PDB file of C-alpha atoms in Angstrom:
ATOM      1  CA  UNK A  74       5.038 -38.312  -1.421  1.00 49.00           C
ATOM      2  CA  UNK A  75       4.493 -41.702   0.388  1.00 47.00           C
ATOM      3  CA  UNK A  76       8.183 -42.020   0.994  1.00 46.00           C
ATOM      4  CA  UNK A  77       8.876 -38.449   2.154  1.00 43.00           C
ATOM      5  CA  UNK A  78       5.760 -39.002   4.571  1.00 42.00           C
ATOM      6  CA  UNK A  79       6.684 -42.433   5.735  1.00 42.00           C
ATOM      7  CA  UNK A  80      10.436 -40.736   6.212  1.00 40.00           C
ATOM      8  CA  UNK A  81       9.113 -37.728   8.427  1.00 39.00           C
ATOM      9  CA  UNK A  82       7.377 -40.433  10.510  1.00 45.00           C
ATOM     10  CA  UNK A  83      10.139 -42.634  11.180  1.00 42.00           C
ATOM     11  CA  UNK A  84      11.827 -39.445  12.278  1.00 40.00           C
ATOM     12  CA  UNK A  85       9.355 -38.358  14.643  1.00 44.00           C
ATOM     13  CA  UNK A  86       9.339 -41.666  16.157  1.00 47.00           C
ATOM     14  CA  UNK A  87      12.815 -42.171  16.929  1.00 45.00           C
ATOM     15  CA  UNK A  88      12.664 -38.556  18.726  1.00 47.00           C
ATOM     16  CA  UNK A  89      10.124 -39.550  20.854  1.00 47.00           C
ATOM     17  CA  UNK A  90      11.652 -42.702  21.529  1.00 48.00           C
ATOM     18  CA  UNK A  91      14.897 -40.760  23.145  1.00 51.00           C
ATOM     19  CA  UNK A  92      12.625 -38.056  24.565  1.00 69.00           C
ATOM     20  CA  UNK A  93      10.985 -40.938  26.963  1.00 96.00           C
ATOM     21  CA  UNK A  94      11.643 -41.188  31.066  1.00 97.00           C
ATOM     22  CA  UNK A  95      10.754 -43.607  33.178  1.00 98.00           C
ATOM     23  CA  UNK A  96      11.413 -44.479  37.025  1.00 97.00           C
ATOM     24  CA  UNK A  97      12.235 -48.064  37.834  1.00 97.00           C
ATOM     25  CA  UNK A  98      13.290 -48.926  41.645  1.00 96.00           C
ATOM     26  CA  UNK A  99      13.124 -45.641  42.795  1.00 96.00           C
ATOM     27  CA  UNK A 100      15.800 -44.482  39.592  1.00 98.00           C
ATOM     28  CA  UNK A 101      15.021 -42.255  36.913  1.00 98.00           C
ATOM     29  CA  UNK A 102      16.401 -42.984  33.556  1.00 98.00           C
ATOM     30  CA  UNK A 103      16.426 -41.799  29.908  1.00 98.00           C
ATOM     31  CA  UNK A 104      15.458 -43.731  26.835  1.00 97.00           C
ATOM     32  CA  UNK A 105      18.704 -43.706  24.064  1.00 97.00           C
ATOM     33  CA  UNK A 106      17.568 -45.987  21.631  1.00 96.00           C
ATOM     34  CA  UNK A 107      15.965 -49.273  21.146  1.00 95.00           C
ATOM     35  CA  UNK A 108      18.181 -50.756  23.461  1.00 97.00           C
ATOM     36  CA  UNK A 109      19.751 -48.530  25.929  1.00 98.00           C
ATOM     37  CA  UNK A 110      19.240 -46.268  28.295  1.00 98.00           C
ATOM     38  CA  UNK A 111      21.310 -43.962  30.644  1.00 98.00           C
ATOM     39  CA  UNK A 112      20.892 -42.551  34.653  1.00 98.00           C
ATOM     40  CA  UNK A 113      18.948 -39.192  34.723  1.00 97.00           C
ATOM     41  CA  UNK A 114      17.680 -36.513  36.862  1.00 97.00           C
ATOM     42  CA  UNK A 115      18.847 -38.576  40.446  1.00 98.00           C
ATOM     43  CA  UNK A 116      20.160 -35.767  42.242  1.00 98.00           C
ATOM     44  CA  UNK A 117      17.507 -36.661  45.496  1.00 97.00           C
ATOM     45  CA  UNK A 118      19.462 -40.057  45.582  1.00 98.00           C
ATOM     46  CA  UNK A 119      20.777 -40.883  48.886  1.00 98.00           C
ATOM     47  CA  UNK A 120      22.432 -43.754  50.845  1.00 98.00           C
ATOM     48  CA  UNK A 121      23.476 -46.864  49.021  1.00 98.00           C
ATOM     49  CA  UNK A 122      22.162 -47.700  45.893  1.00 98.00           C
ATOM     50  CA  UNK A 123      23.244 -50.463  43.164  1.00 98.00           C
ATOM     51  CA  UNK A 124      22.192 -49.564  39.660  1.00 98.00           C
ATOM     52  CA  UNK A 125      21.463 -52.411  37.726  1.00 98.00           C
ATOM     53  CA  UNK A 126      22.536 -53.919  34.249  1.00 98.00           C
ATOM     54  CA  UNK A 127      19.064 -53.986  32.754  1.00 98.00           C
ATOM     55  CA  UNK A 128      16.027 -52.282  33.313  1.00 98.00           C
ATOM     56  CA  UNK A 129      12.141 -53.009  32.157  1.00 97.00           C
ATOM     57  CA  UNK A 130      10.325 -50.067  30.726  1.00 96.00           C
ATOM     58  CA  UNK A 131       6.710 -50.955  29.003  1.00 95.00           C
ATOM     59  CA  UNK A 132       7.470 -54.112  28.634  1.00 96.00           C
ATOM     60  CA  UNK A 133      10.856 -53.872  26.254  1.00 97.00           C
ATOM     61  CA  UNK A 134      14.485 -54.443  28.184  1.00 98.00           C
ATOM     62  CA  UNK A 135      16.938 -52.222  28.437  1.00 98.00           C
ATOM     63  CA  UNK A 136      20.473 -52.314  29.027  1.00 98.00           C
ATOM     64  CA  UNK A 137      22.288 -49.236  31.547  1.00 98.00           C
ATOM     65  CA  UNK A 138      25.030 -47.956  29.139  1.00 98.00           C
ATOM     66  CA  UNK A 139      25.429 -44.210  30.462  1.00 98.00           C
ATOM     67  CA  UNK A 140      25.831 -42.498  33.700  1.00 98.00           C
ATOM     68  CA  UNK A 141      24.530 -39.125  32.089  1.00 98.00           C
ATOM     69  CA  UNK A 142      25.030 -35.228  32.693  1.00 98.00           C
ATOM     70  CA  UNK A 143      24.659 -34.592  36.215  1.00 98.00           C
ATOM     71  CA  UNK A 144      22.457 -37.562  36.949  1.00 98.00           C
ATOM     72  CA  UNK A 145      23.716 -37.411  40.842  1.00 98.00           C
ATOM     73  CA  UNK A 146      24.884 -34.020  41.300  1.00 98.00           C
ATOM     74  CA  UNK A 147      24.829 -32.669  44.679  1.00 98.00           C
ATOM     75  CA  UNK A 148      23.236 -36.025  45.388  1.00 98.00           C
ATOM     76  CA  UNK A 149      23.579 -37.175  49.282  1.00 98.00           C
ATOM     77  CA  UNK A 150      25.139 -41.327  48.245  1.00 98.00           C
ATOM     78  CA  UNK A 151      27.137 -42.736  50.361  1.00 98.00           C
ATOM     79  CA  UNK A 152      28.014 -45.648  48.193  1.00 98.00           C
ATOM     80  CA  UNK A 153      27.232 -46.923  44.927  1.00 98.00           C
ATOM     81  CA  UNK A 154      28.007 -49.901  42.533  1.00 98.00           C
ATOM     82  CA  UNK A 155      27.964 -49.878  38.631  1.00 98.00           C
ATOM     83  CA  UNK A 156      27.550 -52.777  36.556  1.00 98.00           C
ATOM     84  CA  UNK A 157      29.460 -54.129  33.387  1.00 98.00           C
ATOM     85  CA  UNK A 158      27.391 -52.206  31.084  1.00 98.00           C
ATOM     86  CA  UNK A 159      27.540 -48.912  31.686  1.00 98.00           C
ATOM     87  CA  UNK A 160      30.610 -47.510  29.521  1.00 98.00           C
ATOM     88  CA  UNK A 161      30.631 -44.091  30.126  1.00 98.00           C
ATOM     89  CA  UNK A 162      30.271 -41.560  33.359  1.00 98.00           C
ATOM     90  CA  UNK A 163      29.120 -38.557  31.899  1.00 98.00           C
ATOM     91  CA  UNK A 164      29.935 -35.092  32.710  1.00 98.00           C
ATOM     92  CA  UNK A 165      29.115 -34.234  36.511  1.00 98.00           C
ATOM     93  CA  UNK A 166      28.119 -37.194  36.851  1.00 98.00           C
ATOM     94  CA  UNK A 167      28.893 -37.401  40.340  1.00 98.00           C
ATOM     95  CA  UNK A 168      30.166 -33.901  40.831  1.00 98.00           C
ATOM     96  CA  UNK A 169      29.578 -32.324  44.696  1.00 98.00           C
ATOM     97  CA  UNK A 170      28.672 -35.869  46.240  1.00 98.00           C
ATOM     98  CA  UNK A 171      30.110 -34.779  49.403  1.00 98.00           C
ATOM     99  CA  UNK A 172      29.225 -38.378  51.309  1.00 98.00           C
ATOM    100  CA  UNK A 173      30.200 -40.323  48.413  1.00 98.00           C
ATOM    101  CA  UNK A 174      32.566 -42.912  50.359  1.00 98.00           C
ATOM    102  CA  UNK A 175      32.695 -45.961  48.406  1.00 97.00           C
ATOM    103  CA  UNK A 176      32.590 -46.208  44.341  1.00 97.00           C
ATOM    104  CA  UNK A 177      32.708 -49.580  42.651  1.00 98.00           C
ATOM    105  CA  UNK A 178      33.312 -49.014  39.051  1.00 97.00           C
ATOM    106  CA  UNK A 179      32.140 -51.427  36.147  1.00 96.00           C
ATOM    107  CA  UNK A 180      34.583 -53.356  34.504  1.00 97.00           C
ATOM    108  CA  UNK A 181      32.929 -51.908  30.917  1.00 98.00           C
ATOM    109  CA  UNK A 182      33.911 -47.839  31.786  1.00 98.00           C
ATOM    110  CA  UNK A 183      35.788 -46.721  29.000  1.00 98.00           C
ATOM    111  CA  UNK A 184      35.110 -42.838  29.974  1.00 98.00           C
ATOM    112  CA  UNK A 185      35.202 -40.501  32.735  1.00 98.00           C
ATOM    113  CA  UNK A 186      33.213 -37.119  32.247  1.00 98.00           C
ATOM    114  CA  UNK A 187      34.569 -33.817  33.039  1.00 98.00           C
ATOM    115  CA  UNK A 188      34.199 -33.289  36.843  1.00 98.00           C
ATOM    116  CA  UNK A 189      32.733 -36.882  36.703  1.00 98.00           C
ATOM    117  CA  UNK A 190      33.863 -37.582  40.317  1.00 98.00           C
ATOM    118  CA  UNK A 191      34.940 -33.645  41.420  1.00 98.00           C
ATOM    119  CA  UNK A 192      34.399 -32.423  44.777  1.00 98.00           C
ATOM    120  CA  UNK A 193      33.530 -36.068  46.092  1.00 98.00           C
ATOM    121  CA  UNK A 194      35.656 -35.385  49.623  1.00 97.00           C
ATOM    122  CA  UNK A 195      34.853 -38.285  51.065  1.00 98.00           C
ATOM    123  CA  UNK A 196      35.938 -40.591  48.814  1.00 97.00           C
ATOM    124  CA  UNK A 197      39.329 -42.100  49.722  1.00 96.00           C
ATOM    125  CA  UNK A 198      40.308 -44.429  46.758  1.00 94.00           C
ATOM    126  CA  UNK A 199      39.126 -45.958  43.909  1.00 94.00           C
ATOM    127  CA  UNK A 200      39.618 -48.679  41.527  1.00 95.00           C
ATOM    128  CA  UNK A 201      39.600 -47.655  37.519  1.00 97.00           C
ATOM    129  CA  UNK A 202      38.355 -50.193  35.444  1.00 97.00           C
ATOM    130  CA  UNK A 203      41.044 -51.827  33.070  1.00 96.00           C
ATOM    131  CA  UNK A 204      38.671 -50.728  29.997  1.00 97.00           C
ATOM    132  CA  UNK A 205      39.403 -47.100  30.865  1.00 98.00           C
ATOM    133  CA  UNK A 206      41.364 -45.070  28.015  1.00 98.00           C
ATOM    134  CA  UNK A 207      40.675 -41.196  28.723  1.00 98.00           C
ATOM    135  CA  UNK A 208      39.512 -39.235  31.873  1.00 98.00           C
ATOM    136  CA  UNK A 209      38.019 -35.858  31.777  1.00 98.00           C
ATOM    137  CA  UNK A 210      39.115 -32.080  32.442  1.00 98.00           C
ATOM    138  CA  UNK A 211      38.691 -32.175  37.027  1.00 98.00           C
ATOM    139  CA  UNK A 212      37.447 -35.806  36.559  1.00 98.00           C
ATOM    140  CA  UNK A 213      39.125 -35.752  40.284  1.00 98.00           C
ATOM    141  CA  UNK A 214      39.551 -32.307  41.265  1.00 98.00           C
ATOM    142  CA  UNK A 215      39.263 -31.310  44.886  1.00 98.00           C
ATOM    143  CA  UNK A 216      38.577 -34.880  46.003  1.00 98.00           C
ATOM    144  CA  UNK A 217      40.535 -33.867  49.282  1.00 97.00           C
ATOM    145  CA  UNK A 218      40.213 -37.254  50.808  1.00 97.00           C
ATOM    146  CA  UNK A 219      41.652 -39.545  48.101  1.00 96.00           C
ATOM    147  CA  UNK A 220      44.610 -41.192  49.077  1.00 93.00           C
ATOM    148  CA  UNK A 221      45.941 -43.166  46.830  1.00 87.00           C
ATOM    149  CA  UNK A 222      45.100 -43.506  42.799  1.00 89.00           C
ATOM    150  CA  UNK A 223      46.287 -46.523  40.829  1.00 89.00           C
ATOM    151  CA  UNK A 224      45.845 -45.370  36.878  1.00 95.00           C
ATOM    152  CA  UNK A 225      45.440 -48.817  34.618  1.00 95.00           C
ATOM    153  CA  UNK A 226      47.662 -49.065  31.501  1.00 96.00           C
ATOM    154  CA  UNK A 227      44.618 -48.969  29.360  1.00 97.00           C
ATOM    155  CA  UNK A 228      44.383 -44.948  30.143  1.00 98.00           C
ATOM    156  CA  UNK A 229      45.996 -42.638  27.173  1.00 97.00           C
ATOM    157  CA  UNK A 230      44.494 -39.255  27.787  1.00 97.00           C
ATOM    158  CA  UNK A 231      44.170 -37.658  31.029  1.00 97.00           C
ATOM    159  CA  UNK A 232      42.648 -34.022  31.302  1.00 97.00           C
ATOM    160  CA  UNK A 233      43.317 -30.864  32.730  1.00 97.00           C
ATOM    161  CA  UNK A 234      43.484 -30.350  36.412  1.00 97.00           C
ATOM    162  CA  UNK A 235      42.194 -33.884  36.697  1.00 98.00           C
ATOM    163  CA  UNK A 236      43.456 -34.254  40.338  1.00 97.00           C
ATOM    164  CA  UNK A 237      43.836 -30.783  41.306  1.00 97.00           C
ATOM    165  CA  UNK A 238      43.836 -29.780  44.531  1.00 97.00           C
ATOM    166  CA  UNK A 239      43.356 -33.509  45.871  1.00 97.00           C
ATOM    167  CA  UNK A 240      45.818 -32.647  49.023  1.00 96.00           C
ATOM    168  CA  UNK A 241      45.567 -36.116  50.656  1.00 97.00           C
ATOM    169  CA  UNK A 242      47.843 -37.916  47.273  1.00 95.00           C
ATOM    170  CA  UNK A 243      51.037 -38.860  47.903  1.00 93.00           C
ATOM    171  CA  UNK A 244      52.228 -40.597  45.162  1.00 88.00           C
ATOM    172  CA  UNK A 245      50.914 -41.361  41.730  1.00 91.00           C
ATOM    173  CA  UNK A 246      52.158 -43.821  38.630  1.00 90.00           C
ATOM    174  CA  UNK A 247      51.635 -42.632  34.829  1.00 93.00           C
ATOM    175  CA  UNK A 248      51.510 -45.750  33.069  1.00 94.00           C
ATOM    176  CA  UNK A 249      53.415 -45.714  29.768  1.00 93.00           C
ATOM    177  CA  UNK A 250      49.860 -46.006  27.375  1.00 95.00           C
ATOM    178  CA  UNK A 251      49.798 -41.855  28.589  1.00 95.00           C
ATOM    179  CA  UNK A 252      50.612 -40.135  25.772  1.00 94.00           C
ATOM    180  CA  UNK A 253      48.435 -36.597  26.562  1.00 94.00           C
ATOM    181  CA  UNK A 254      48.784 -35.531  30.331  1.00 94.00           C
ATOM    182  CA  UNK A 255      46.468 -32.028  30.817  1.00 95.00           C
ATOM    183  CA  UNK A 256      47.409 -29.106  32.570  1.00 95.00           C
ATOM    184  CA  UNK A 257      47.833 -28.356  36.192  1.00 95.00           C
ATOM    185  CA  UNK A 258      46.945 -32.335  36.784  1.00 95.00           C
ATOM    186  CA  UNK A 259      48.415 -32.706  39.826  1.00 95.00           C
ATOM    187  CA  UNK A 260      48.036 -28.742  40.827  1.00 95.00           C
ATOM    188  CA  UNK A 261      47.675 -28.048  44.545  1.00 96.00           C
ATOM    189  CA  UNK A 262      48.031 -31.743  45.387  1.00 96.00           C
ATOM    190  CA  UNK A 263      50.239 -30.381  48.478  1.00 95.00           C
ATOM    191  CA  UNK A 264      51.080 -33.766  49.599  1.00 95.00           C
ATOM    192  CA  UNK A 265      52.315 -35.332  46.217  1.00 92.00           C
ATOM    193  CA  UNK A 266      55.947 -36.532  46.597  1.00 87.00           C
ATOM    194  CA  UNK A 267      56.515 -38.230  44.105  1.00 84.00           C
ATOM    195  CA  UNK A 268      54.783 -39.006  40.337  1.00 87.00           C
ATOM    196  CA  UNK A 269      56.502 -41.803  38.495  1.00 86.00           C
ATOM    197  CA  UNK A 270      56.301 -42.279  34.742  1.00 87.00           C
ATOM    198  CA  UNK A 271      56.549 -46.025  32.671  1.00 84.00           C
ATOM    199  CA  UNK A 272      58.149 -44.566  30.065  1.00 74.00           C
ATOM    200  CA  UNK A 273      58.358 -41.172  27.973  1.00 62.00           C
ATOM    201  CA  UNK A 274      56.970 -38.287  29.902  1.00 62.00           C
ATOM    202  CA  UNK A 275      53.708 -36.552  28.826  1.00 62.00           C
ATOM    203  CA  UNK A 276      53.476 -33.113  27.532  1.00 52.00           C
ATOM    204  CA  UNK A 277      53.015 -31.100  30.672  1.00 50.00           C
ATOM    205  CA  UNK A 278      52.425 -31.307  34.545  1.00 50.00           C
ATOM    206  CA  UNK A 279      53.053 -29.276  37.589  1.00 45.00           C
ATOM    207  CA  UNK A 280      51.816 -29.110  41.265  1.00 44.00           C
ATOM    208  CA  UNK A 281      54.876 -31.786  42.054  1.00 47.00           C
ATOM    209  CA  UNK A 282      57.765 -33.594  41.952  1.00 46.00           C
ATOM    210  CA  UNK A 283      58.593 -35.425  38.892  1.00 48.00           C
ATOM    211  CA  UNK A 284      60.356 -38.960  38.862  1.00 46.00           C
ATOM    212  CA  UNK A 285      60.534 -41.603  35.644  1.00 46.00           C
ATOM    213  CA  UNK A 286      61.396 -45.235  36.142  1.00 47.00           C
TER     214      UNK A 286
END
């Protein structure tokens, strides 16, 4: 009885542990565990902001691991930084950030959400972290005013319609670590010349020309 009691407890505990929310410097974040937390409910961000490594929450230290669901949807930035730590970008993360100019990605990113980045027309390029292995379904899509997109050899998946309909692109490399290339990646991108491939060619694209050196 003691054990199934003390069991129950430690359960209830640990759920109210992730339940928890807190504001620090004007962000609002989400308890994971005992040692990490992630970006939450920010969508009234504006202007430039900076999100730190680590962040103090009654008196314990956490580190920033996780941009999460929507934490800056709609959100008016104009520029942000991430640090080391965070490792993933969650899905619509930044999705509909129509000011969003500048991005300065963590070198720790291993993940891009679906529609982490989508519909962010003012951003104009972007540097991807050389940790990155796999971007989302529209991680990309309709960001009409990206130019140029340099996609690190790390990367192995890349989703469907992950630059769809970004119709300022003119040329993109697909470095040979690319084994799974979505659907319609490149559809609508009505400026794409040219995509070049290290290596075998991916399963499927379409939208443009297709070169392989």
């Amino acid at each position: 009885m003691k054990k199934a009691f003390f069991l129950v407890c430690t359960v209830l505990c640990a759920n109210l542990l992730v339940s928890q929310t807190f504001t620090s410097e004007g962000l609002n974040y989400e308890v994971i565990d005992d040692n990490s937390v992630r970006l939450a409910d920010n969508n009234e961000a504006s202007g430039e902001i900076v999100i730190p490594s680590t962040v103090i929450y009654d008196g314990n230290t956490y580190s920033v691991t996780v941009i999460g669901f929507a934490a800056f949807l709609g959100s008016g930035l104009t520029s942000v930084t991430l640090p080391n730590s965070v490792t993933e970008i969650g899905d619509n993360a930044f999705y509909d950030c129509r000011d969003l100019a500048s991005v300065s990605l963590g070198g720790g990113i291993t993940y891009i959400g679906e529609n982490g980045f989508g519909a962010c027309g003012a951003l104009t390029s972007i540097v991807l972290p050389n940790n990155l292995t796999r971007m989302g379904a529209s991680a990309f899509e309709n960001c009409i005013g990206l130019t140029s997109i340099n996609i690190p050899s790390s990367v192995t998946a890349i989703g469907d319609n992950c630059f769809a309909y970004c119709q300022s692109l003119t040329s993109v490399t697909i470095p040979s670590s690319v084994t799974s290339l979505g659907e319609k990646c490149f559809d609508s991108c009505t400026n794409l010349e040219s995509i070049y491939f290290k290596g075998k060619t991916p399963n499927r694209i379409s939208g443009a020309n297709i070169s392989k050196t």
